[in-house]
């Protein structure tokens, strides 16, 4: 299928950024990139292993990618005009009630329909992006739905948990995470975007189910290590259920464990989340990076990134020449 609806940005002076992740973390990253005001050409590469909620119900009954994380990325990149905003709000609207539609966001149903109609998830996402007048492109990390399983240490013994949702909510320390199948093909357009990028951006997000899965796709991992782009990691603000007991340095160590050849240029961390910066700086240095400390959290005390503040912190970093 042709890449319906996608039109690359014009001009050779734009900064080409590829952001990896899924769910709310990637959405925050994309909104922050837009908030920089820099001339960016943004590509989001999204995990496709979600099996919970609406996405889980759709993938259980239809042979399509789980649409939820893809929908959130599209909404984050929707155009600034009134029609685009209204379309994005419609795509995010979740049906209420107790019938078969209850709990499904409109955008999940639309993406499912486009993927079935066009027979090509990239063409479907490009067309959905055109409908939203998106200021960037959304791509899946693989064109086939994937699964996640993890070995966890729970109650003094090791157990294996299957399914992204179950891994995300399991109570225990993650020992290892894997994809099912173990060596899926990467989305070719994602590989091309990585090869052309000026910056590769990882995080924030659920570390084992949204960030690390990209490093488990062999072609993606090879493209990341081969890319001439600079690399930036935005660390989380607090542990979630899947990273209980994992310190910020541990987050960086996990990246290096799953992709030993990974080299990073900058690790961005919130001023209030870092505490003593030295252990984080040492872990960053092991990946070849320096740390940048800035206030990037919302000001109400919750562990959420503020897109405007995060965008402000990204400006001097992304504007740095290769």
Short mmCIF file of C-alpha atoms in Angstrom, two decimals:
data_model
loop_
_atom_site.label_atom_id
_atom_site.label_comp_id
_atom_site.label_asym_id
_atom_site.label_seq_id
_atom_site.Cartn_x
_atom_site.Cartn_y
_atom_site.Cartn_z
CA UNK A 1 0.00 0.00 0.00
CA UNK A 2 1.11 3.56 -0.58
CA UNK A 3 1.74 5.79 2.40
CA UNK A 4 -1.65 7.48 2.29
CA UNK A 5 -1.89 10.96 3.75
CA UNK A 6 1.74 11.32 4.81
CA UNK A 7 3.61 14.37 3.55
CA UNK A 8 7.15 14.96 4.85
CA UNK A 9 7.93 18.42 6.16
CA UNK A 10 9.63 20.73 3.69
CA UNK A 11 12.95 22.39 4.35
CA UNK A 12 16.37 20.96 5.08
CA UNK A 13 16.93 22.94 8.29
CA UNK A 14 14.40 21.03 10.35
CA UNK A 15 15.54 18.89 13.28
CA UNK A 16 14.41 15.31 12.71
CA UNK A 17 13.36 13.70 15.99
CA UNK A 18 12.25 10.10 16.52
CA UNK A 19 10.51 9.52 19.87
CA UNK A 20 10.06 5.97 21.19
CA UNK A 21 7.49 4.82 23.72
CA UNK A 22 3.82 4.22 24.29
CA UNK A 23 0.83 5.43 26.23
CA UNK A 24 0.84 8.53 28.43
CA UNK A 25 4.64 8.79 28.59
CA UNK A 26 5.04 9.06 24.83
CA UNK A 27 2.09 11.45 24.63
CA UNK A 28 3.80 13.75 27.15
CA UNK A 29 7.06 13.55 25.20
CA UNK A 30 5.34 14.42 21.90
CA UNK A 31 3.47 17.35 23.43
CA UNK A 32 6.73 18.58 24.95
CA UNK A 33 8.51 18.37 21.59
CA UNK A 34 5.75 20.46 20.05
CA UNK A 35 6.00 22.96 22.91
CA UNK A 36 9.67 23.65 22.14
CA UNK A 37 8.76 25.88 19.21
CA UNK A 38 11.79 24.48 17.38
CA UNK A 39 11.52 23.51 13.69
CA UNK A 40 11.08 19.81 14.36
CA UNK A 41 10.11 16.94 12.09
CA UNK A 42 8.64 14.48 14.59
CA UNK A 43 8.17 10.74 14.18
CA UNK A 44 6.67 8.67 16.98
CA UNK A 45 7.55 4.96 17.07
CA UNK A 46 4.97 3.22 19.24
CA UNK A 47 4.88 -0.12 21.06
CA UNK A 48 2.26 -2.58 19.78
CA UNK A 49 1.95 -5.08 22.64
CA UNK A 50 -0.95 -3.56 24.60
CA UNK A 51 -3.50 -6.22 25.55
CA UNK A 52 -5.52 -4.38 28.19
CA UNK A 53 -8.74 -2.40 28.08
CA UNK A 54 -10.19 -1.39 24.73
CA UNK A 55 -7.02 -2.33 22.83
CA UNK A 56 -7.06 -5.79 24.34
CA UNK A 57 -10.70 -6.32 23.41
CA UNK A 58 -10.08 -5.19 19.84
CA UNK A 59 -6.95 -7.28 19.27
CA UNK A 60 -8.67 -10.32 20.76
CA UNK A 61 -11.41 -10.14 18.13
CA UNK A 62 -9.64 -8.55 15.17
CA UNK A 63 -6.30 -9.20 13.48
CA UNK A 64 -5.07 -5.61 13.83
CA UNK A 65 -2.52 -3.73 15.90
CA UNK A 66 -3.74 -2.66 19.34
CA UNK A 67 -4.83 0.92 18.58
CA UNK A 68 -4.80 2.66 21.97
CA UNK A 69 -1.18 3.85 22.20
CA UNK A 70 -1.19 4.72 18.49
CA UNK A 71 -4.33 6.80 19.02
CA UNK A 72 -2.80 8.69 21.93
CA UNK A 73 0.27 9.55 19.88
CA UNK A 74 -1.87 10.79 17.00
CA UNK A 75 -3.93 12.96 19.36
CA UNK A 76 -0.75 14.45 20.83
CA UNK A 77 0.37 15.48 17.34
CA UNK A 78 -3.00 16.84 16.14
CA UNK A 79 -2.91 20.21 14.42
CA UNK A 80 -3.52 23.47 16.26
CA UNK A 81 -6.57 24.61 14.28
CA UNK A 82 -10.09 24.29 15.67
CA UNK A 83 -11.16 21.43 13.40
CA UNK A 84 -8.08 19.37 14.27
CA UNK A 85 -8.64 19.99 17.97
CA UNK A 86 -12.28 18.93 17.72
CA UNK A 87 -11.32 15.83 15.73
CA UNK A 88 -8.68 14.92 18.32
CA UNK A 89 -11.19 15.30 21.14
CA UNK A 90 -13.60 13.06 19.22
CA UNK A 91 -10.89 10.42 18.72
CA UNK A 92 -10.20 10.49 22.47
CA UNK A 93 -13.89 10.30 23.45
CA UNK A 94 -14.62 7.06 25.29
CA UNK A 95 -18.10 5.53 25.05
CA UNK A 96 -19.91 5.23 28.36
CA UNK A 97 -22.49 2.65 29.37
CA UNK A 98 -22.45 -1.12 29.62
CA UNK A 99 -22.96 -2.30 26.03
CA UNK A 100 -20.41 -3.57 23.52
CA UNK A 101 -19.17 -0.05 22.71
CA UNK A 102 -18.70 0.90 26.35
CA UNK A 103 -15.08 1.64 27.18
CA UNK A 104 -13.95 1.99 23.57
CA UNK A 105 -12.50 5.36 22.53
CA UNK A 106 -13.82 6.49 19.15
CA UNK A 107 -10.28 6.65 17.79
CA UNK A 108 -9.65 2.99 18.57
CA UNK A 109 -12.66 2.00 16.49
CA UNK A 110 -11.66 4.37 13.68
CA UNK A 111 -8.09 3.05 13.56
CA UNK A 112 -9.36 -0.53 13.58
CA UNK A 113 -11.62 0.29 10.63
CA UNK A 114 -8.84 2.04 8.70
CA UNK A 115 -6.41 -0.84 9.25
CA UNK A 116 -8.99 -3.35 8.03
CA UNK A 117 -10.03 -1.19 5.08
CA UNK A 118 -6.51 -0.38 3.86
CA UNK A 119 -4.83 -3.62 4.88
CA UNK A 120 -1.72 -1.68 5.91
CA UNK A 121 -1.26 -0.22 9.42
CA UNK A 122 1.17 2.47 8.23
CA UNK A 123 -1.22 3.65 5.52
CA UNK A 124 -4.02 3.66 8.11
CA UNK A 125 -1.97 5.75 10.55
CA UNK A 126 -0.92 8.17 7.82
CA UNK A 127 -4.54 8.66 6.78
CA UNK A 128 -5.61 9.16 10.40
CA UNK A 129 -2.77 11.66 10.75
CA UNK A 130 -4.06 13.54 7.71
CA UNK A 131 -7.55 13.61 9.25
CA UNK A 132 -6.02 15.20 12.37
CA UNK A 133 -3.66 17.44 10.37
CA UNK A 134 -0.94 15.96 12.52
CA UNK A 135 2.34 17.86 12.81
CA UNK A 136 4.31 14.62 12.81
CA UNK A 137 4.08 10.97 11.88
CA UNK A 138 3.03 7.98 13.99
CA UNK A 139 4.48 4.56 13.19
CA UNK A 140 4.25 1.17 14.92
CA UNK A 141 7.49 -0.47 16.04
CA UNK A 142 6.28 -3.60 14.19
CA UNK A 143 3.46 -4.08 11.71
CA UNK A 144 2.25 -7.15 13.62
CA UNK A 145 0.77 -7.16 17.16
CA UNK A 146 3.25 -8.43 19.73
CA UNK A 147 3.11 -9.88 23.21
CA UNK A 148 5.19 -9.22 26.31
CA UNK A 149 6.15 -11.65 29.03
CA UNK A 150 8.33 -11.12 32.06
CA UNK A 151 10.03 -13.10 34.79
CA UNK A 152 9.32 -11.51 38.17
CA UNK A 153 10.51 -12.15 41.69
CA UNK A 154 7.37 -12.32 43.82
CA UNK A 155 7.11 -13.49 47.40
CA UNK A 156 10.50 -15.14 47.41
CA UNK A 157 10.08 -17.05 44.16
CA UNK A 158 10.36 -16.46 40.43
CA UNK A 159 7.18 -16.39 38.34
CA UNK A 160 6.49 -15.72 34.67
CA UNK A 161 3.77 -13.21 33.80
CA UNK A 162 2.35 -12.93 30.28
CA UNK A 163 0.67 -9.93 28.68
CA UNK A 164 1.63 -6.27 28.75
CA UNK A 165 -1.19 -5.34 31.11
CA UNK A 166 -0.37 -8.12 33.55
CA UNK A 167 3.32 -7.20 33.54
CA UNK A 168 2.45 -3.54 34.13
CA UNK A 169 0.28 -4.23 37.18
CA UNK A 170 2.11 -7.24 38.64
CA UNK A 171 3.41 -6.83 42.17
CA UNK A 172 7.04 -7.90 42.13
CA UNK A 173 10.51 -7.07 40.86
CA UNK A 174 11.01 -7.55 37.11
CA UNK A 175 14.00 -9.80 36.41
CA UNK A 176 13.68 -10.03 32.64
CA UNK A 177 11.24 -8.94 29.96
CA UNK A 178 10.76 -10.55 26.53
CA UNK A 179 8.71 -10.09 23.38
CA UNK A 180 6.48 -12.73 21.82
CA UNK A 181 7.51 -13.66 19.15
CA UNK A 182 11.10 -13.04 20.30
CA UNK A 183 12.49 -11.55 17.03
CA UNK A 184 9.70 -9.67 15.25
CA UNK A 185 10.29 -7.67 12.10
CA UNK A 186 10.47 -3.91 12.59
CA UNK A 187 8.28 -1.46 10.70
CA UNK A 188 10.40 -0.51 7.63
CA UNK A 189 9.32 3.14 7.79
CA UNK A 190 10.46 3.29 11.42
CA UNK A 191 13.89 1.99 10.39
CA UNK A 192 14.11 4.67 7.69
CA UNK A 193 13.14 7.40 10.17
CA UNK A 194 15.83 6.26 12.60
CA UNK A 195 18.46 6.27 9.87
CA UNK A 196 17.57 9.87 8.92
CA UNK A 197 17.15 11.22 12.47
CA UNK A 198 19.09 13.98 14.19
CA UNK A 199 17.80 12.92 17.64
CA UNK A 200 16.44 9.69 19.11
CA UNK A 201 14.37 10.28 22.26
CA UNK A 202 13.52 7.55 24.79
CA UNK A 203 11.11 8.00 27.69
CA UNK A 204 9.40 8.94 29.83
CA UNK A 205 7.05 6.01 30.20
CA UNK A 206 6.56 2.55 31.64
CA UNK A 207 10.13 1.30 31.46
CA UNK A 208 9.61 -2.41 30.87
CA UNK A 209 6.44 -2.24 28.77
CA UNK A 210 6.81 0.99 26.78
CA UNK A 211 10.52 1.93 26.54
CA UNK A 212 12.62 -1.25 26.65
CA UNK A 213 10.42 -3.21 24.16
CA UNK A 214 11.88 -1.12 21.33
CA UNK A 215 15.32 -2.44 22.21
CA UNK A 216 14.04 -6.02 21.97
CA UNK A 217 13.20 -5.77 18.25
CA UNK A 218 16.51 -6.78 16.63
CA UNK A 219 16.18 -4.56 13.55
CA UNK A 220 15.18 -1.56 15.65
CA UNK A 221 18.05 -2.16 18.08
CA UNK A 222 20.53 -2.40 15.19
CA UNK A 223 19.14 0.77 13.62
CA UNK A 224 19.43 2.68 16.90
CA UNK A 225 23.05 1.66 17.44
CA UNK A 226 23.97 2.37 13.79
CA UNK A 227 22.26 5.76 13.61
CA UNK A 228 24.40 8.90 13.52
CA UNK A 229 21.70 10.67 15.57
CA UNK A 230 22.25 11.94 19.09
CA UNK A 231 20.29 10.16 21.81
CA UNK A 232 18.34 11.60 24.73
CA UNK A 233 16.72 9.71 27.60
CA UNK A 234 14.07 11.40 29.73
CA UNK A 235 13.82 9.64 33.09
CA UNK A 236 10.59 9.03 34.96
CA UNK A 237 9.55 11.06 37.97
CA UNK A 238 8.62 8.15 40.24
CA UNK A 239 8.47 4.36 40.28
CA UNK A 240 5.31 2.64 39.08
CA UNK A 241 4.16 -0.89 39.85
CA UNK A 242 6.49 -2.47 37.29
CA UNK A 243 9.57 -0.56 38.50
CA UNK A 244 9.14 -0.79 42.28
CA UNK A 245 12.60 -0.86 43.80
CA UNK A 246 14.22 0.37 40.58
CA UNK A 247 16.27 3.53 41.17
CA UNK A 248 16.92 6.11 38.47
CA UNK A 249 20.44 4.73 37.93
CA UNK A 250 18.85 1.28 37.66
CA UNK A 251 16.63 2.58 34.84
CA UNK A 252 19.74 3.54 32.88
CA UNK A 253 21.49 0.28 33.72
CA UNK A 254 18.47 -1.61 32.34
CA UNK A 255 18.79 0.18 28.99
CA UNK A 256 22.43 -0.85 28.77
CA UNK A 257 21.61 -4.41 29.79
CA UNK A 258 19.06 -4.89 27.02
CA UNK A 259 21.15 -3.04 24.41
CA UNK A 260 24.83 -3.24 25.41
CA UNK A 261 25.92 -1.19 22.39
CA UNK A 262 23.60 1.70 23.28
CA UNK A 263 25.30 5.07 23.53
CA UNK A 264 23.42 8.04 24.96
CA UNK A 265 24.33 11.73 24.80
CA UNK A 266 22.01 13.31 27.37
CA UNK A 267 19.93 12.04 30.29
CA UNK A 268 17.25 14.53 31.33
CA UNK A 269 15.98 14.29 34.89
CA UNK A 270 13.65 16.37 37.02
CA UNK A 271 15.28 18.52 39.68
CA UNK A 272 13.07 17.19 42.48
CA UNK A 273 13.13 13.54 41.38
CA UNK A 274 16.89 13.14 41.26
CA UNK A 275 17.85 13.70 44.92
CA UNK A 276 21.60 13.11 44.86
CA UNK A 277 22.61 13.57 41.20
CA UNK A 278 25.94 11.76 41.47
CA UNK A 279 24.66 8.15 41.12
CA UNK A 280 22.53 9.19 38.13
CA UNK A 281 25.50 11.01 36.60
CA UNK A 282 27.67 7.92 37.05
CA UNK A 283 25.06 5.65 35.44
CA UNK A 284 24.65 8.13 32.59
CA UNK A 285 28.39 8.28 32.10
CA UNK A 286 28.47 4.49 31.69
CA UNK A 287 26.29 5.03 28.59
CA UNK A 288 28.47 7.92 27.41
CA UNK A 289 26.00 10.58 28.52
CA UNK A 290 25.92 13.67 30.66
CA UNK A 291 22.90 14.57 32.78
CA UNK A 292 20.76 17.65 32.41
CA UNK A 293 18.69 18.64 35.44
CA UNK A 294 15.59 20.80 35.01
CA UNK A 295 12.12 21.27 36.52
CA UNK A 296 9.97 19.19 34.15
CA UNK A 297 7.16 17.93 36.43
CA UNK A 298 3.74 19.49 36.86
CA UNK A 299 3.63 21.85 39.79
CA UNK A 300 0.78 20.18 41.70
CA UNK A 301 3.11 17.57 43.18
CA UNK A 302 1.88 14.60 41.14
CA UNK A 303 4.37 12.44 39.24
CA UNK A 304 3.49 13.73 35.77
CA UNK A 305 5.62 15.53 33.23
CA UNK A 306 4.46 19.01 32.28
CA UNK A 307 4.71 19.25 28.46
CA UNK A 308 5.43 22.98 28.58
CA UNK A 309 8.15 22.72 31.23
CA UNK A 310 9.60 19.60 29.59
CA UNK A 311 9.55 21.36 26.24
CA UNK A 312 11.35 24.35 27.74
CA UNK A 313 14.07 22.02 29.09
CA UNK A 314 14.42 20.33 25.70
CA UNK A 315 15.05 23.53 23.73
CA UNK A 316 18.77 24.06 24.52
CA UNK A 317 19.40 20.30 24.28
CA UNK A 318 17.79 19.62 20.91
CA UNK A 319 19.16 22.83 19.42
CA UNK A 320 22.68 21.48 19.96
CA UNK A 321 24.28 20.61 16.65
CA UNK A 322 25.19 17.01 15.87
#
